[in-house]
C-alpha cells in the first residue's frame, strides 16, 4: 500500500478548519476554473455605442478615431492568444466534490435491474448518461398474412426466413457474422449473398406493400450475381502466385515504354510538320506579297495572311514602349535564340556579304528581321533533314543486320498473307526481335514526301508488318 | 477511472479468466489481475496412516464434500452486490454462478473478443498460443466467427514434452527443488552432486510430476528460442549458447537444441513424437483460418493479427511469425502483427479486455441479471453473449 501525497491547497485548509474566508464564488467549479485558458477575465462588455462613420472617411482612419472599447489604438501590435505555453489544469483549487455509491437503473435495460456505481453526489437522480448509446438497427417485422401474400418464395421456408430475421436482429445486420452463426445443419447451406438477397428482397417487397398509395418508396436492390462474381475475382486476385504478379508488372512496364515511345514519335512528327508548314507558308506569303505590291495592297494582305506558326523562325518582340526609343532596338535579336542559330546566321550573312548591323531605317529594319527569321528557318529545316536522313540510314543498317542474323535459318514459313517471298523469316524476325525492336520510329521524311507522314508501329504480333518495312527499304 | 471522460463507469465488477494453465481474477477497471494462480486443484485424501498427501488433477471442481485448495487469498470480495464477468471459450455452468454464489448479474464473453478489445481493435485475427493449444480465432466487429476457428495442439505443453525428452536423451534427471537439501557446484556437463532432504513426506506421483513440470517450464521459458528462418543445422550450430543450471546443480550450455525444439511449433514435419504430418504449423494455422473467412473481411483480419498467450513469449516467436505470414500472404495485403512487449499484457490480455469491457458505461445494459436468468433460463445466456 502506498499513499499518494497531494498538496493541500488553501481552499482545503480553510475547509478543514471551517474558516469563513471564502470570498470567491463557492459554487461548483466549472471547467473554466480548472483550465483557465484566457488570462484576462472576459468582462461582459456593456452596451457598445457604435457610431456611424461619416461618408467619405476611410475605414482605417475611422478605426483610429473610434474603436469598440474607446481605448487608444495600440502603438505596438500585441498578441492576445495563448502563445507557446500549454495550458495546465489547475486542480485542487476549489472545494472537493464528494462521490457516492448509489444505485441506478439503466433505461436501456428491459428488466430494470438495479446496479450500483460511484457517482458525484451532485448528480444524484439524473439520467444515466450512457443510455443514449443504445441504438439498434431497424429490422422490419412481417406478420403472418404478409408473409403468405407477398413474401412467399420457393427456396425459403417460413422457418428459415424467421431464423434469418432473428439473426439479423441479434447481430444488427452484420451479414458475415450472421452467415457464420446460421444453422447450416438444419437448413440448407447458404452463402452470404443468398442471405443478403433474401433479406433485401423481403425489405423491398415490404416497403412497397406498406407504402402509402401514391408514394414511391426507395428500394435497395441487391444484385447477388454481381457480388458473387466480384468475390470470385477477388479470390483469384488473392491467390495469384508471385510469378504471375511479376509477369503482370513486366507487361505493364513494357506497355508504358511503348506508350512513351509512341508519344515521342508523334511529337517529333508534329514538330517537323510545323516546321514544314511554316516554310511553305512563308514562301507563299512572300510570293503573295510580291504580287500584292503590284496590285491592291490591303485586301490581299488581309485574305492571304494565314496564321504563321511562330515557332519557326524568330519572333521579334514588338514592344510598345512609352516615350522615346531607338529603332535599332527592334533590330536586336531576342535572347531566346540559341548560340548555334546566331552563329549560323552570322556565318551566312558574312558569306553573302551582308552587313551584320545595317543602318536601322524603317524598311531595312523590317527586311533585316525577316531575313534573319528566314535564315533560322532554313537552318532548322536543314537540321531536320539531316536528322531524318541519319535515322533512315540507321534503321536500314539495323534491318539488314537482322535479316542477316535470321537469314541463316530460313524456315518454310506458312503464307501469312504477305506479298512475295522477299520477306524471308519475317516471323523469325518478329520472334527474335521481340525484345529489341518493339517498335520502329516513324518512317523518315524525305523532301519529296513532305505531305505523307506515316507514323508506324510494329509490335511483334502485328500482321501488317510488311507494309511498315516496305517504306523503310524504299 | 472517471466516468464521462473515457466512457467508463465503475460498477464494481469482477473479472475471471479461467485458462488451462492459470486462472486470472481481479476487479474490473484495473490494468492487471490481482490474482493469478495455477489451474490446478489440490485434493487431499485422507489415508489410514494419517498422512494427507496431495493429489492434483486439472479438472474443475464438480463434487462437493472434499476440501479443495486453491490459492485464492489475494482476492477479497467485500461487497455482496458484485457482478461477475468471465471470459471463457466454452460455457461454464451459469447455474453454478447464479444459484450457488447468488450474484446479481453475470456475463460471458469469448477470450478472443476480449483480447482484441484489449488491443483496441474490434476486428482482427487473434492468435492465442497458450499451454494446451494454439488457436487462430477471427473476430469481426466484436463477434467471433465460430466456423473459421483453427486449433492446433502444438503449444506450451508440447514444448514441455519435447524438453523432457531432451533431458532424457541427455540422461539428465529432473529433480524438483523440494527434494534438494543442498548442492555442490560442479563443472559444466558433469553429473550433479546434491544431497537429498531427509524426512520427506510421502508425496503422490501426480504432485511430484507437477513439481518436475515447473522445473521444465522454467527451462523452457529461459532457454528456448525460435530461429528467424526455417531450422538449419549449420546456422543453429553457430548460434550463441545459453548456460542453464538445473535446481540440482547440473549445468550445461545449450546451443542447437534451443532452436530445434521450438521449431516444432512452426514446422511440425520434423518434430519428434508427432505421428504423420497432419499437424499445422503456426503460420499455417493463421492462413487457414483467414482463408476460411469471407473474402471481404480478409484484409481487415490480416491488418490486425493479435498475438496473445504465454507461449508466444518465447524469444523470436513474433519475428518468425511475421516472416512466415508475409511470405504466405498476397503481396497487396497489408499485414500488421500486434504483439505487446510486456509479459503481463500478453498473458493477461483476455483478462484486461474483460476489465475494459466491464467498466464501460455502454456495457452496463448487457449484463444478464438474475431476473432475466430466472425468466429465461440458460438460453438467454446463449442469446445475449456474443
Coordinates of N, CA and C in Angstrom, one line a residue, chain B residues 131-297:
Chain B
X131 N -1.0 -22.9 -23.1 CA -0.4 -24.1 -22.7 C -0.8 -25.3 -23.4
X132 N -2.2 -25.4 -23.6 CA -2.6 -26.7 -24.2 C -2.8 -26.6 -25.7
X133 N -3.2 -25.5 -26.3 CA -3.3 -25.5 -27.7 C -3.1 -24.0 -28.3
X134 N -2.8 -24.1 -29.6 CA -2.7 -22.8 -30.3 C -3.9 -22.7 -31.2
X135 N -4.6 -21.5 -31.1 CA -5.7 -21.3 -31.9 C -5.7 -20.0 -32.6
X136 N -6.3 -20.0 -33.8 CA -6.4 -18.8 -34.5 C -7.9 -18.5 -34.6
X137 N -8.4 -17.4 -34.1 CA -9.8 -17.1 -34.0 C -10.0 -15.8 -34.7
X138 N -10.8 -15.8 -35.8 CA -11.1 -14.5 -36.4 C -12.3 -13.8 -35.6
X139 N -12.1 -12.5 -35.4 CA -13.1 -11.7 -34.7 C -13.5 -10.6 -35.7
X140 N -14.8 -10.5 -35.9 CA -15.3 -9.5 -36.8 C -16.3 -8.6 -36.1
X141 N -15.9 -7.4 -35.9 CA -16.9 -6.4 -35.4 C -17.3 -6.8 -33.9
X142 N -16.4 -7.4 -33.2 CA -16.8 -7.8 -31.9 C -17.4 -9.2 -31.8
X143 N -17.6 -9.9 -32.9 CA -18.2 -11.2 -32.8 C -17.2 -12.3 -33.3
X144 N -17.1 -13.4 -32.7 CA -16.2 -14.4 -33.2 C -16.9 -15.2 -34.3
X145 N -16.1 -15.5 -35.3 CA -16.6 -16.3 -36.4 C -16.3 -17.7 -36.1
X146 N -17.3 -18.4 -35.6 CA -17.0 -19.7 -35.0 C -16.6 -20.7 -36.0
X147 N -17.1 -20.6 -37.2 CA -16.8 -21.7 -38.1 C -15.4 -21.6 -38.8
X148 N -14.7 -20.5 -38.5 CA -13.4 -20.3 -39.0 C -12.3 -20.5 -38.0
X149 N -12.6 -21.1 -36.9 CA -11.6 -21.2 -35.9 C -10.7 -22.4 -36.2
X150 N -9.4 -22.3 -36.1 CA -8.5 -23.4 -36.3 C -7.7 -23.6 -35.1
X151 N -7.6 -24.9 -34.7 CA -6.9 -25.2 -33.5 C -5.8 -26.2 -33.8
X152 N -4.7 -26.0 -33.0 CA -3.6 -27.0 -33.2 C -3.1 -27.3 -31.8
X153 N -2.8 -28.6 -31.5 CA -2.4 -28.9 -30.2 C -0.9 -28.6 -29.9
X154 N -0.2 -28.0 -30.8 CA 1.2 -27.7 -30.6 C 1.3 -26.4 -29.8
X155 N 1.6 -26.5 -28.5 CA 1.7 -25.3 -27.7 C 2.6 -25.6 -26.6
X156 N 2.4 -24.8 -25.5 CA 3.3 -24.9 -24.4 C 3.6 -26.3 -23.8
X157 N 2.5 -27.1 -23.7 CA 2.7 -28.4 -23.2 C 3.5 -29.3 -24.1
X158 N 3.3 -29.1 -25.4 CA 4.1 -29.8 -26.4 C 5.6 -29.5 -26.2
X159 N 5.9 -28.2 -26.0 CA 7.2 -27.8 -25.8 C 7.8 -28.5 -24.6
X160 N 7.0 -28.5 -23.5 CA 7.5 -29.1 -22.3 C 7.8 -30.6 -22.5
X161 N 7.0 -31.3 -23.3 CA 7.2 -32.7 -23.6 C 8.5 -32.9 -24.3
X162 N 8.7 -32.0 -25.3 CA 10.0 -32.1 -26.0 C 11.2 -31.8 -25.2
X163 N 11.1 -30.9 -24.3 CA 12.2 -30.6 -23.4 C 12.4 -31.8 -22.5
X164 N 11.4 -32.4 -22.0 CA 11.5 -33.6 -21.2 C 12.3 -34.7 -21.9
X165 N 11.9 -34.9 -23.2 CA 12.6 -35.9 -24.0 C 14.0 -35.5 -24.2
X166 N 14.3 -34.3 -24.3 CA 15.7 -33.8 -24.5 C 16.5 -34.2 -23.3
X167 N 15.9 -34.0 -22.1 CA 16.7 -34.3 -20.9 C 16.9 -35.8 -20.7
X168 N 15.9 -36.5 -21.2 CA 16.0 -38.0 -21.2 C 17.1 -38.4 -22.1
X169 N 17.2 -37.8 -23.3 CA 18.2 -38.2 -24.2 C 19.6 -37.8 -23.6
X170 N 19.7 -36.7 -22.9 CA 20.9 -36.4 -22.3 C 21.2 -37.1 -21.0
X171 N 20.2 -38.0 -20.7 CA 20.2 -38.8 -19.4 C 20.5 -37.9 -18.2
X172 N 19.7 -36.8 -18.2 CA 19.8 -35.9 -17.0 C 18.5 -36.1 -16.2
X173 N 18.6 -36.2 -14.9 CA 17.5 -36.4 -14.1 C 16.9 -35.1 -13.7
X174 N 15.6 -35.0 -13.8 CA 14.9 -33.7 -13.4 C 14.6 -33.9 -11.9
X175 N 15.2 -33.1 -11.1 CA 14.9 -33.2 -9.7 C 14.3 -31.9 -9.2
X176 N 13.1 -31.9 -8.7 CA 12.4 -30.7 -8.3 C 13.0 -30.2 -7.0
X177 N 12.9 -28.9 -6.7 CA 13.6 -28.3 -5.6 C 13.2 -28.8 -4.3
X178 N 12.0 -29.3 -4.1 CA 11.6 -29.7 -2.8 C 12.4 -30.8 -2.2
X179 N 13.0 -31.6 -3.1 CA 13.8 -32.7 -2.6 C 15.2 -32.4 -2.2
X180 N 15.7 -31.3 -2.7 CA 17.1 -31.0 -2.5 C 17.4 -30.3 -1.2
X181 N 18.3 -30.9 -0.5 CA 18.7 -30.3 0.8 C 19.9 -29.3 0.5
X182 N 20.9 -29.8 -0.2 CA 22.0 -28.9 -0.5 C 22.6 -29.4 -1.8
X183 N 23.4 -28.5 -2.4 CA 24.0 -29.0 -3.6 C 25.4 -28.4 -3.7
X184 N 26.3 -29.0 -4.5 CA 27.7 -28.5 -4.7 C 27.8 -28.0 -6.1
X185 N 28.7 -27.1 -6.3 CA 28.9 -26.6 -7.6 C 29.8 -27.7 -8.4
X186 N 29.4 -27.9 -9.6 CA 30.1 -28.9 -10.4 C 30.5 -28.2 -11.7
X187 N 31.4 -28.9 -12.4 CA 31.8 -28.4 -13.7 C 30.6 -28.6 -14.7
X188 N 30.8 -27.9 -15.8 CA 29.8 -28.0 -16.9 C 29.7 -29.4 -17.4
X189 N 28.5 -29.9 -17.5 CA 28.3 -31.2 -18.2 C 28.5 -32.3 -17.3
X190 N 29.2 -32.2 -16.2 CA 29.4 -33.4 -15.3 C 28.2 -33.6 -14.5
X191 N 28.0 -34.8 -14.0 CA 26.7 -35.1 -13.3 C 26.7 -34.3 -12.0
X192 N 25.4 -34.0 -11.6 CA 25.2 -33.2 -10.4 C 25.6 -33.9 -9.1
X193 N 25.9 -33.1 -8.2 CA 26.2 -33.7 -6.9 C 25.3 -33.0 -5.9
X194 N 24.4 -33.6 -5.3 CA 23.4 -33.0 -4.4 C 23.0 -34.0 -3.3
X195 N 22.5 -33.4 -2.3 CA 22.1 -34.2 -1.2 C 20.5 -34.2 -1.0
X196 N 20.0 -35.3 -0.8 CA 18.5 -35.4 -0.7 C 18.1 -35.0 0.7
X197 N 16.9 -34.3 0.8 CA 16.4 -33.9 2.1 C 16.0 -35.2 2.9
X198 N 16.2 -35.1 4.2 CA 15.7 -36.2 5.0 C 14.3 -35.9 5.4
X199 N 13.6 -36.9 5.8 CA 12.2 -36.7 6.3 C 11.3 -36.0 5.3
X200 N 11.3 -36.5 4.1 CA 10.4 -36.0 3.2 C 9.1 -36.7 3.4
X201 N 8.0 -36.0 3.3 CA 6.7 -36.7 3.4 C 6.5 -37.5 2.1
X202 N 5.6 -38.4 2.2 CA 5.4 -39.3 1.0 C 4.5 -38.5 0.1
X203 N 5.0 -38.3 -1.1 CA 4.2 -37.5 -2.0 C 3.6 -38.4 -3.1
X204 N 2.5 -37.9 -3.6 CA 1.9 -38.7 -4.7 C 2.7 -38.5 -6.0
X205 N 2.4 -39.4 -6.9 CA 3.0 -39.3 -8.2 C 2.7 -38.0 -8.9
X206 N 1.4 -37.7 -8.8 CA 0.9 -36.5 -9.6 C 1.6 -35.2 -9.1
X207 N 1.7 -35.2 -7.8 CA 2.3 -33.9 -7.3 C 3.8 -33.8 -7.6
X208 N 4.4 -35.0 -7.6 CA 5.9 -35.0 -8.0 C 6.0 -34.5 -9.4
X209 N 5.1 -35.1 -10.3 CA 5.1 -34.7 -11.7 C 4.9 -33.2 -11.9
X210 N 4.0 -32.7 -11.1 CA 3.7 -31.3 -11.2 C 4.9 -30.5 -10.9
X211 N 5.6 -30.9 -9.8 CA 6.8 -30.1 -9.5 C 7.9 -30.2 -10.5
X212 N 8.0 -31.4 -11.1 CA 9.0 -31.5 -12.2 C 8.6 -30.7 -13.4
X213 N 7.4 -30.6 -13.6 CA 6.9 -29.8 -14.7 C 7.3 -28.3 -14.6
X214 N 7.2 -27.9 -13.3 CA 7.6 -26.4 -13.1 C 9.0 -26.2 -13.4
X215 N 9.9 -27.2 -13.1 CA 11.3 -27.1 -13.4 C 11.5 -27.0 -14.9
X216 N 10.8 -27.9 -15.6 CA 10.9 -27.9 -17.1 C 10.4 -26.6 -17.7
X217 N 9.3 -26.1 -17.1 CA 8.7 -24.9 -17.7 C 9.7 -23.7 -17.5
X218 N 10.4 -23.8 -16.4 CA 11.4 -22.7 -16.2 C 12.5 -22.8 -17.2
X219 N 12.9 -24.0 -17.5 CA 13.9 -24.2 -18.5 C 13.4 -23.7 -19.9
X220 N 12.2 -24.1 -20.2 CA 11.6 -23.8 -21.4 C 11.5 -22.3 -21.6
X221 N 11.1 -21.6 -20.6 CA 10.9 -20.1 -20.7 C 12.3 -19.4 -20.9
X222 N 13.3 -19.9 -20.2 CA 14.5 -19.1 -20.2 C 15.5 -19.5 -21.4
X223 N 15.4 -20.7 -21.8 CA 16.4 -21.1 -22.8 C 16.0 -21.2 -24.2
X224 N 14.7 -21.6 -24.5 CA 14.3 -21.8 -25.8 C 14.2 -20.5 -26.7
X225 N 14.5 -20.7 -27.9 CA 14.4 -19.5 -28.8 C 13.9 -20.0 -30.2
X226 N 13.2 -19.2 -30.9 CA 12.7 -19.5 -32.2 C 13.7 -18.9 -33.2
X227 N 14.1 -19.6 -34.2 CA 15.1 -19.0 -35.2 C 14.3 -18.2 -36.2
X228 N 15.0 -17.3 -36.8 CA 14.3 -16.4 -37.7 C 13.9 -17.1 -39.0
X229 N 14.7 -18.0 -39.4 CA 14.3 -18.7 -40.7 C 14.2 -20.2 -40.4
X230 N 13.7 -20.9 -41.3 CA 13.5 -22.4 -41.0 C 14.8 -23.0 -40.6
X231 N 14.7 -24.0 -39.7 CA 15.8 -24.5 -39.0 C 16.9 -25.1 -39.9
X232 N 18.1 -24.7 -39.7 CA 19.2 -25.1 -40.5 C 20.3 -25.6 -39.5
X233 N 20.8 -26.7 -39.8 CA 21.8 -27.3 -38.9 C 23.1 -26.4 -38.7
X234 N 23.6 -25.9 -39.8 CA 24.8 -25.1 -39.7 C 24.5 -23.8 -39.0
X235 N 23.4 -23.2 -39.4 CA 23.1 -21.9 -38.8 C 22.9 -22.1 -37.3
X236 N 22.3 -23.1 -36.9 CA 22.0 -23.3 -35.5 C 23.3 -23.6 -34.7
X237 N 24.2 -24.3 -35.4 CA 25.5 -24.6 -34.7 C 26.2 -23.3 -34.4
X238 N 26.0 -22.3 -35.2 CA 26.7 -21.0 -34.9 C 26.1 -20.1 -33.9
X239 N 24.9 -20.4 -33.5 CA 24.2 -19.5 -32.6 C 24.9 -19.6 -31.2
X240 N 24.8 -18.5 -30.5 CA 25.5 -18.5 -29.2 C 24.7 -19.4 -28.2
X241 N 25.5 -20.0 -27.4 CA 24.9 -21.0 -26.5 C 24.4 -20.3 -25.2
X242 N 23.5 -20.9 -24.5 CA 23.0 -20.3 -23.3 C 23.2 -21.3 -22.2
X243 N 23.7 -20.8 -21.1 CA 24.1 -21.6 -20.0 C 22.9 -21.7 -19.0
X244 N 22.5 -22.9 -18.6 CA 21.4 -23.1 -17.7 C 21.7 -24.1 -16.6
X245 N 21.3 -23.8 -15.4 CA 21.6 -24.7 -14.3 C 20.3 -25.2 -13.7
X246 N 20.2 -26.5 -13.6 CA 19.0 -27.1 -13.0 C 19.1 -27.0 -11.5
X247 N 17.9 -27.2 -10.8 CA 18.0 -27.0 -9.4 C 18.9 -27.9 -8.7
X248 N 19.2 -29.1 -9.3 CA 20.1 -30.0 -8.6 C 21.6 -29.7 -8.8
X249 N 21.9 -28.6 -9.5 CA 23.3 -28.3 -9.7 C 23.8 -28.6 -11.1
X250 N 23.1 -29.4 -11.9 CA 23.6 -29.8 -13.2 C 23.5 -28.6 -14.1
X251 N 24.7 -28.2 -14.7 CA 24.6 -27.1 -15.6 C 25.2 -27.4 -16.9
X252 N 24.7 -26.8 -17.9 CA 25.2 -27.1 -19.3 C 24.9 -26.0 -20.2
X253 N 25.6 -26.0 -21.3 CA 25.4 -25.0 -22.4 C 24.5 -25.6 -23.4
X254 N 23.5 -24.9 -23.8 CA 22.6 -25.4 -24.8 C 22.7 -24.6 -26.0
X255 N 23.0 -25.2 -27.1 CA 23.1 -24.4 -28.4 C 22.1 -24.8 -29.4
X256 N 22.3 -25.8 -30.2 CA 21.4 -26.1 -31.3 C 20.1 -26.6 -30.8
X257 N 20.1 -27.2 -29.6 CA 18.8 -27.7 -29.1 C 17.8 -26.6 -28.8
X258 N 18.4 -25.4 -28.4 CA 17.5 -24.3 -28.1 C 16.6 -23.9 -29.3
X259 N 17.2 -24.1 -30.5 CA 16.4 -23.7 -31.7 C 15.6 -24.8 -32.2
X260 N 16.1 -26.0 -32.0 CA 15.4 -27.2 -32.6 C 14.1 -27.4 -32.0
X261 N 14.0 -27.3 -30.7 CA 12.7 -27.7 -30.1 C 11.6 -26.8 -30.5
X262 N 11.7 -25.4 -30.4 CA 10.5 -24.6 -30.8 C 10.2 -24.7 -32.3
X263 N 11.2 -25.2 -33.1 CA 10.9 -25.3 -34.5 C 9.7 -26.1 -34.8
X264 N 9.5 -27.0 -33.8 CA 8.3 -27.9 -34.0 C 7.0 -27.1 -34.0
X265 N 7.0 -25.9 -33.4 CA 5.8 -25.1 -33.5 C 5.5 -24.7 -34.9
X266 N 6.5 -24.3 -35.6 CA 6.3 -23.7 -36.9 C 6.4 -24.7 -38.0
X267 N 7.1 -25.7 -37.8 CA 7.3 -26.7 -38.9 C 7.2 -28.1 -38.3
X268 N 6.1 -28.6 -38.1 CA 5.9 -29.8 -37.4 C 6.4 -31.1 -38.1
X269 N 6.8 -31.0 -39.3 CA 7.2 -32.2 -40.0 C 8.4 -32.9 -39.4
X270 N 9.3 -32.1 -38.8 CA 10.5 -32.7 -38.3 C 10.4 -33.1 -36.8
X271 N 9.3 -32.6 -36.2 CA 9.3 -32.8 -34.7 C 9.2 -34.2 -34.3
X272 N 9.8 -34.5 -33.2 CA 9.7 -35.9 -32.7 C 8.3 -36.1 -32.1
X273 N 7.9 -37.3 -32.1 CA 6.7 -37.6 -31.3 C 5.4 -37.3 -32.0
X274 N 5.5 -36.8 -33.2 CA 4.3 -36.5 -33.9 C 4.1 -37.5 -35.0
X275 N 2.9 -38.1 -35.0 CA 2.6 -39.1 -35.9 C 2.1 -38.5 -37.2
X276 N 2.8 -38.7 -38.3 CA 2.3 -38.2 -39.5 C 2.5 -36.7 -39.6
X277 N 2.2 -36.1 -40.8 CA 2.4 -34.7 -41.0 C 1.1 -34.0 -41.0
X278 N 0.2 -34.4 -40.1 CA -1.1 -33.7 -40.2 C -1.2 -32.5 -39.4
X279 N -0.2 -32.2 -38.6 CA -0.3 -31.0 -37.8 C 0.0 -29.8 -38.6
X280 N -0.5 -28.7 -38.2 CA -0.3 -27.4 -38.9 C 0.7 -26.6 -38.0
X281 N 1.7 -26.0 -38.7 CA 2.5 -25.0 -38.0 C 1.7 -23.7 -37.7
X282 N 2.3 -22.9 -36.9 CA 1.6 -21.7 -36.5 C 1.2 -20.8 -37.7
X283 N 2.1 -20.7 -38.6 CA 1.8 -19.9 -39.8 C 0.7 -20.4 -40.6
X284 N 0.7 -21.7 -40.7 CA -0.4 -22.4 -41.5 C -1.7 -22.2 -40.8
X285 N -1.7 -22.3 -39.5 CA -2.9 -22.1 -38.7 C -3.6 -20.8 -39.0
X286 N -2.7 -19.8 -39.0 CA -3.3 -18.4 -39.2 C -3.8 -18.3 -40.6
X287 N -3.1 -18.8 -41.6 CA -3.5 -18.6 -43.0 C -4.8 -19.4 -43.3
X288 N -4.8 -20.6 -42.7 CA -6.0 -21.5 -42.9 C -7.3 -20.8 -42.4
X289 N -7.1 -20.2 -41.2 CA -8.2 -19.6 -40.5 C -8.7 -18.4 -41.4
X290 N -7.8 -17.6 -41.8 CA -8.2 -16.5 -42.6 C -8.8 -16.9 -43.9
X291 N -8.3 -18.0 -44.5 CA -8.7 -18.5 -45.7 C -10.2 -19.0 -45.7
X292 N -10.6 -19.4 -44.5 CA -12.0 -19.9 -44.4 C -13.0 -18.7 -44.3
X293 N -12.5 -17.5 -44.1 CA -13.4 -16.4 -43.9 C -13.8 -15.8 -45.2
X294 N -14.9 -15.0 -45.1 CA -15.3 -14.3 -46.3 C -14.2 -13.4 -46.8
X295 N -14.2 -13.3 -48.1 CA -13.0 -12.7 -48.7 C -13.0 -11.2 -48.4
X296 N -14.2 -10.6 -48.2 CA -14.3 -9.2 -48.0 C -13.6 -8.7 -46.7
X297 N -13.6 -9.6 -45.7 CA -13.0 -9.2 -44.4 C -11.6 -9.6 -44.2

